[in-house]
Coordinates of C-alpha atoms and ligand atoms in Angstrom, one line a residue:
M1 CA 9.6 12.0 -3.2
I2 CA 7.2 14.9 -1.9
S3 CA 3.9 14.5 -0.3
S4 CA 1.4 16.3 1.9
T5 CA -1.3 15.4 4.9
L6 CA -3.6 17.4 6.1
H7 CA -5.1 17.0 9.5
S8 CA -7.0 18.9 12.2
C9 CA -4.5 20.8 14.1
T10 CA -5.7 19.1 17.5
E11 CA -4.6 15.6 15.9
E12 CA -1.1 14.0 15.6
D13 CA -0.1 13.4 12.2
A14 CA -0.8 9.9 11.1
A15 CA 1.8 7.9 10.1
P16 CA 4.0 9.6 7.3
P17 CA 2.6 9.1 3.5
P18 CA 4.1 7.2 1.4
G19 CA 6.9 8.9 -0.6
G20 CA 8.0 10.8 2.7
A21 CA 9.2 9.7 6.4
F22 CA 10.9 13.3 7.0
R23 CA 8.6 16.4 7.8
M24 CA 10.1 19.1 5.6
A25 CA 7.7 21.5 6.8
A26 CA 4.0 22.0 8.8
V27 CA 2.1 24.9 8.3
E28 CA -0.7 25.5 10.3
F29 CA -3.9 27.1 8.6
R30 CA -6.1 28.8 12.5
S31 CA -6.9 31.6 14.2
A32 CA -3.5 32.6 15.3
P33 CA -0.7 35.3 14.5
A34 CA 1.5 34.7 11.3
S35 CA 4.8 33.3 12.4
L36 CA 7.7 31.2 10.3
E37 CA 10.7 29.3 12.5
L38 CA 12.9 26.4 12.4
G39 CA 11.5 23.9 14.5
E40 CA 12.8 20.4 15.3
G41 CA 14.1 19.0 11.6
H42 CA 11.2 21.2 9.8
V43 CA 10.0 24.6 9.2
A44 CA 7.0 25.5 11.0
M45 CA 4.7 28.4 9.8
T46 CA 1.6 29.3 11.1
V47 CA -0.7 31.3 8.5
P48 CA -4.0 33.0 10.0
M49 CA -6.8 31.6 8.2
A50 CA -10.3 32.5 10.7
R51 CA -12.9 30.0 11.0
P52 CA -14.5 31.4 13.9
G53 CA -14.9 28.3 16.8
E54 CA -12.4 25.7 14.7
P55 CA -9.2 24.9 15.6
G56 CA -7.4 25.2 12.3
H57 CA -5.5 22.4 10.0
R58 CA -2.0 21.6 10.1
E59 CA -0.8 21.0 6.3
T60 CA 2.7 18.5 6.7
W61 CA 5.3 18.3 3.7
W62 CA 7.2 15.3 4.0
C63 CA 10.2 14.1 2.0
E64 CA 12.0 10.6 1.5
E65 CA 15.8 12.0 3.2
P66 CA 16.3 14.1 6.5
P67 CA 16.4 17.6 5.1
E68 CA 18.6 20.2 5.7
I69 CA 16.9 23.5 7.0
G70 CA 17.9 27.0 7.9
A71 CA 17.4 30.3 7.2
A72 CA 19.2 32.9 4.7
G73 CA 18.2 36.6 5.0
G74 CA 14.7 36.6 4.9
I75 CA 13.9 32.7 4.0
R76 CA 13.3 29.8 6.1
F77 CA 14.3 26.6 3.8
A78 CA 14.0 22.9 4.1
L79 CA 16.3 20.9 1.6
G80 CA 15.4 17.8 0.2
D81 CA 17.8 15.8 -2.1
E82 CA 15.3 16.6 -5.3
V83 CA 12.4 19.0 -3.4
A84 CA 13.3 22.0 -1.8
F85 CA 10.2 24.3 0.4
C86 CA 10.7 27.7 0.9
A87 CA 8.8 30.3 3.1
A88 CA 9.1 34.2 3.8
T89 CA 7.4 36.6 5.1
I90 CA 6.6 40.3 4.4
E91 CA 5.3 43.0 7.1
H92 CA 2.4 45.0 7.3
R93 CA 2.9 47.9 4.1
S94 CA 1.5 50.2 2.1
V95 CA 2.5 49.9 -0.5
Y96 CA 3.6 45.9 -1.5
A97 CA 5.1 46.0 -4.8
P98 CA 8.6 46.7 -4.4
V99 CA 9.2 44.2 -1.2
V100 CA 7.4 41.4 -3.0
E101 CA 9.8 41.8 -5.8
R102 CA 12.6 41.8 -3.4
R103 CA 11.2 38.7 -1.7
Y104 CA 10.3 36.9 -4.2
R105 CA 14.0 37.6 -6.0
E106 CA 15.7 36.2 -3.1
V107 CA 13.7 33.2 -3.4
F108 CA 14.9 32.8 -7.1
D109 CA 18.3 33.4 -6.3
F110 CA 18.2 31.1 -3.6
L111 CA 16.8 28.4 -5.3
E112 CA 18.8 29.0 -8.5
G113 CA 21.9 28.8 -6.4
H114 CA 21.0 26.0 -4.8
G115 CA 20.1 23.7 -8.4
Y116 CA 16.2 23.3 -7.6
R117 CA 16.0 24.9 -11.0
R118 CA 11.6 24.6 -11.5
L119 CA 9.0 25.9 -9.6
L120 CA 6.3 23.3 -8.2
R121 CA 3.7 24.9 -6.7
V122 CA 3.2 28.0 -5.0
W123 CA 0.8 29.8 -2.2
N124 CA 0.4 33.4 -1.4
F125 CA -1.3 35.1 1.7
I126 CA -2.3 38.5 1.3
E127 CA -3.5 40.8 4.0
T128 CA -6.8 43.3 3.1
I129 CA -6.6 41.5 0.0
N130 CA -9.6 43.9 -1.7
A131 CA -8.4 46.7 -0.2
A132 CA -6.9 49.9 -1.7
N133 CA -3.5 50.1 -1.2
A134 CA -1.7 53.9 -0.1
D135 CA -2.1 54.5 -3.9
G136 CA -5.1 53.4 -4.3
L137 CA -4.7 50.2 -5.9
E138 CA -6.3 46.9 -5.0
V139 CA -3.8 45.4 -2.1
Y140 CA -3.9 41.7 -4.6
R141 CA -3.0 43.9 -7.5
D142 CA 0.1 45.7 -5.8
F143 CA 1.2 41.7 -4.9
C144 CA 0.4 40.6 -8.3
K145 CA 2.9 44.0 -9.7
G146 CA 6.0 43.2 -7.6
R147 CA 5.6 39.3 -7.8
S148 CA 4.9 39.7 -11.6
D149 CA 8.6 42.1 -12.0
A150 CA 9.9 39.1 -9.6
F151 CA 9.3 37.0 -12.5
A152 CA 10.3 38.8 -15.6
A153 CA 13.9 38.8 -13.9
H154 CA 13.9 35.3 -13.6
P155 CA 13.8 33.8 -17.6
E156 CA 13.9 29.9 -16.1
F157 CA 10.7 30.7 -13.6
Y158 CA 9.1 33.3 -16.0
N159 CA 9.1 30.7 -18.6
S160 CA 7.8 28.1 -16.5
M161 CA 4.9 29.6 -13.9
P162 CA 4.0 26.9 -11.8
A163 CA 0.6 26.3 -10.4
A164 CA -0.6 28.7 -7.5
T165 CA -3.1 29.9 -5.0
G166 CA -3.2 33.5 -3.8
I167 CA -5.6 35.0 -0.6
G168 CA -6.9 36.3 1.9
T169 CA -5.1 35.9 5.2
T170 CA -6.5 37.1 8.6
G171 CA -3.1 38.2 9.8
S172 CA -1.3 41.4 9.0
G173 CA 1.3 41.6 6.0
I174 CA 1.5 38.7 3.0
S175 CA 3.7 35.1 3.4
F176 CA 4.7 32.9 0.7
F177 CA 5.9 29.1 0.9
L178 CA 6.5 26.8 -2.3
L179 CA 8.4 23.9 -3.2
A180 CA 10.8 23.7 -6.4
V181 CA 12.3 20.8 -7.2
K182 CA 16.1 19.8 -9.1
D183 CA 15.9 17.7 -12.1
T184 CA 12.0 15.9 -11.7
E185 CA 9.6 16.4 -14.7
V186 CA 7.3 18.8 -13.9
R187 CA 4.5 20.1 -16.6
H188 CA 2.5 23.2 -16.3
I189 CA -1.1 22.4 -17.6
E190 CA -3.7 25.4 -18.7
N191 CA -7.3 25.1 -18.6
R192 CA -9.1 25.1 -22.1
R193 CA -12.0 27.2 -20.2
Q194 CA -10.1 29.4 -19.2
T195 CA -8.0 32.0 -20.1
P196 CA -4.2 32.0 -19.0
A197 CA -3.9 34.0 -15.9
Y198 CA -0.5 35.3 -17.0
R199 CA -2.6 37.3 -19.8
Y200 CA -5.2 38.5 -18.0
P201 CA -6.4 41.5 -19.7
E202 CA -5.1 45.3 -18.4
R203 CA -8.8 45.7 -16.3
Y204 CA -7.5 43.0 -13.6
G205 CA -4.3 45.0 -12.8
P206 CA -1.4 46.4 -14.4
R207 CA 0.4 43.1 -13.8
S208 CA -1.2 39.9 -14.7
P209 CA -0.8 37.2 -11.9
S210 CA 2.2 34.6 -12.9
F211 CA 0.8 31.5 -12.5
A212 CA -0.7 28.5 -14.1
R213 CA -3.9 26.4 -13.3
A214 CA -2.2 23.7 -12.4
T215 CA 1.3 21.5 -12.2
A216 CA 1.7 17.6 -12.7
M217 CA 4.9 16.2 -11.2
T218 CA 6.3 12.8 -12.4
A219 CA 8.1 11.2 -9.3
R220 CA 9.1 8.3 -11.1
R221 CA 8.8 7.3 -14.8
G222 CA 5.9 5.0 -15.4
E223 CA 4.1 6.1 -12.6
P224 CA 1.2 8.6 -12.9
P225 CA 1.7 12.2 -12.0
T226 CA 0.8 13.9 -9.2
L227 CA -1.0 16.8 -10.2
F228 CA -0.9 20.3 -8.0
V229 CA -4.5 22.2 -9.4
S230 CA -4.2 25.8 -8.2
G231 CA -6.5 28.3 -6.1
T232 CA -9.9 27.5 -8.4
A233 CA -13.0 30.0 -9.3
S234 CA -16.2 30.6 -11.0
I235 CA -14.4 31.9 -14.0
L236 CA -14.8 31.1 -17.5
G237 CA -12.3 33.1 -20.2
H238 CA -11.0 35.7 -17.5
E239 CA -14.6 36.8 -16.1
T240 CA -16.2 35.8 -13.3
V241 CA -19.4 33.8 -13.5
F242 CA -22.7 33.7 -11.4
E243 CA -21.7 36.7 -9.2
G244 CA -23.8 36.4 -5.8
D245 CA -24.4 32.7 -6.6
I246 CA -22.3 30.5 -4.1
E247 CA -23.9 27.2 -5.4
K248 CA -23.1 28.0 -9.3
Q249 CA -20.0 29.3 -8.4
C250 CA -18.9 25.9 -6.3
A251 CA -20.2 24.2 -9.2
T252 CA -18.6 26.0 -12.3
T253 CA -14.8 25.8 -9.7
A254 CA -15.7 21.9 -9.8
D255 CA -15.9 21.7 -13.5
N256 CA -13.0 23.6 -13.7
I257 CA -10.5 21.3 -11.9
A258 CA -12.9 18.3 -13.5
E259 CA -10.9 19.6 -16.7
L260 CA -7.5 19.7 -15.6
I261 CA -8.0 17.0 -14.3
A262 CA -9.4 15.0 -17.1
N263 CA -6.0 17.3 -19.3
C264 CA -3.7 15.4 -17.4
Y265 CA -4.7 11.6 -16.5
G266 CA -7.7 11.6 -19.3
P267 CA -10.6 9.4 -18.0
S268 CA -8.7 7.2 -15.4
K269 CA -9.5 9.8 -13.0
A270 CA -12.1 12.1 -11.9
L271 CA -13.2 14.4 -9.1
A272 CA -13.9 12.3 -6.9
D273 CA -10.1 10.5 -7.0
V274 CA -9.1 13.7 -5.5
D275 CA -6.5 13.5 -2.3
T276 CA -6.2 16.8 -0.9
V277 CA -8.4 19.8 -1.6
K278 CA -8.7 23.0 0.7
A279 CA -11.3 25.6 0.1
Y280 CA -12.0 29.0 0.6
V281 CA -14.8 30.9 1.5
R282 CA -15.7 34.1 1.5
H283 CA -18.7 34.4 4.1
A284 CA -19.0 32.6 7.3
H285 CA -22.6 31.9 6.4
H286 CA -21.8 30.1 2.9
V287 CA -19.1 27.8 5.3
P288 CA -21.8 24.9 5.4
F289 CA -22.8 25.1 1.7
V290 CA -19.2 25.0 0.3
Q291 CA -18.0 21.6 2.6
A292 CA -20.9 19.7 2.3
F293 CA -20.3 20.5 -1.8
C294 CA -16.4 19.5 -1.1
E295 CA -17.6 16.6 0.8
A296 CA -20.3 15.4 -2.3
T297 CA -17.8 16.2 -5.2
F298 CA -14.2 15.1 -4.1
G299 CA -15.2 11.6 -2.8
G300 CA -12.9 10.6 0.5
A301 CA -10.6 13.8 0.1
A302 CA -9.0 15.5 3.0
L303 CA -10.8 18.8 3.8
A304 CA -10.1 21.9 5.1
V305 CA -12.6 25.0 4.9
F306 CA -11.7 28.2 5.6
N307 CA -13.2 31.8 5.7
V308 CA -11.0 34.1 4.2
D309 CA -11.4 36.7 1.6
I310 CA -10.4 36.0 -2.1
C311 CA -8.3 38.0 -4.7
R312 CA -11.4 39.5 -6.8
G313 CA -14.4 41.4 -4.8
D314 CA -17.0 39.0 -7.3
L315 CA -15.6 35.7 -6.1
L316 CA -17.5 34.0 -3.1
V317 CA -15.1 31.1 -3.3
E318 CA -11.7 29.3 -4.3
I319 CA -10.7 25.4 -4.6
E320 CA -7.8 24.4 -4.5
A321 CA -6.8 20.4 -4.8
V322 CA -3.7 17.8 -5.0
V323 CA -4.4 15.0 -7.1
G324 CA -2.2 11.4 -6.6
Ligands
LIG1 C1 -8.0 33.1 -10.7 O1 -8.0 32.2 -10.8 C2 -8.7 33.6 -9.2 O2 -2.6 35.3 -7.8 O3 -1.8 33.8 -7.1 C3 -6.2 31.8 -8.1 C4 -5.2 31.3 -7.8 C5 -6.2 33.4 -8.1 C6 -3.8 31.7 -8.1 C7 -2.6 34.0 -7.5 C8 -5.1 34.1 -7.9 C9 -3.8 33.6 -7.8 O4 -7.9 34.0 -11.6 C10 -7.2 33.5 -8.4

C-alpha cells in the first residue's frame, strides 16, 4: 500500500518493493539547496543534509496505483487511493511560529478536504535548529509553537498525533513532508521509558512537541503491521541522559527503539529486524562510530547516516526506523 526504499543518490532505485509499483515521491538528502517540485508522476524534494564528500541518500515512497500529483497553494502532493504524500517549504524567517502554523493548517485543511483523516508519519527539517530567533527563542521551540497551534486547531489530528522526526538541516528555512491515510488502521504508540513528547514540561519550550514515539499501520487485516519509529534519542523520562557520551547515547537510543518494537510486535521482532534506518549525527567525527553502531545493531537494514544538528543542544545522535 505504501512502502519506501533508501539508496545512495548515485544508485538507481532497485525494483519497486512489494506493496508499491508507482513512485509517489523521491526525497534526496544531500548537500544541495532545498527544493520541492513536481517530477514525472511524483513529487521530487531535496533536503539539505551535509555529509562532506558523500553523495547523499534518496528515499523513494511507493504506492500501488499511479498517484495524482499536483500543487495547492504552497503544498505539493501525491495522492494514492489510500495514502497521501504532502510536502511544503518555508523560506527563512526571523520568527517561525505564525508561518509554521499557517503552513501546517493549510496541509491539514487539504488532507481533511480530500478524506485523508489520519496522519501516519511526519518529517520536519529545521534550519539553525539550536540558534535563537529574533525574539531570543530557540528556533526548534519557535517551530514547536507554530506546529502545536496548528494541531490545536484540528481536533482529529490533535487527538491522533503520529510518529515524527524534527531535525536540523544545513539549508535555509523549514521544510516538512508527511504521509496520511484515509481508512487504513493506524495505532500511535508511546514509550514506557519516555514521557510523551506532547507532555514535556515547559522548560523545553512554550509548547510541547506534537508527535508520538511510533505509529503502527496495518495495511491488511491479519498481516503484521508496519512500524514507523519516530526520531529517537537518548532521553529517559523527559531528560537527556549521557550528555557528551556518543557511545552511551547510541545504546540508550537503541534501547528506546527496542522498547517500541517489543510494544508493537512482542517477542517476534527485534532491532535486527528493522528494514530502514536513518541516523542523524551532530558532530562529523562521530559519524564513523554511529555508522558502525547502526550496522552492528540493525542487521542488514538499509542505512543512511547524516551530519546535522539535533533539536536539543545536548543530544549527539537521533535515530529513526521503519520495521516492515
Ligand atoms: C525527543 O525525543 C527528541 O519535534 O518532531 C524526536 C522526534 C524529537 C521528533 C519533533 C523531536 C521530534 O524529544 C527530538
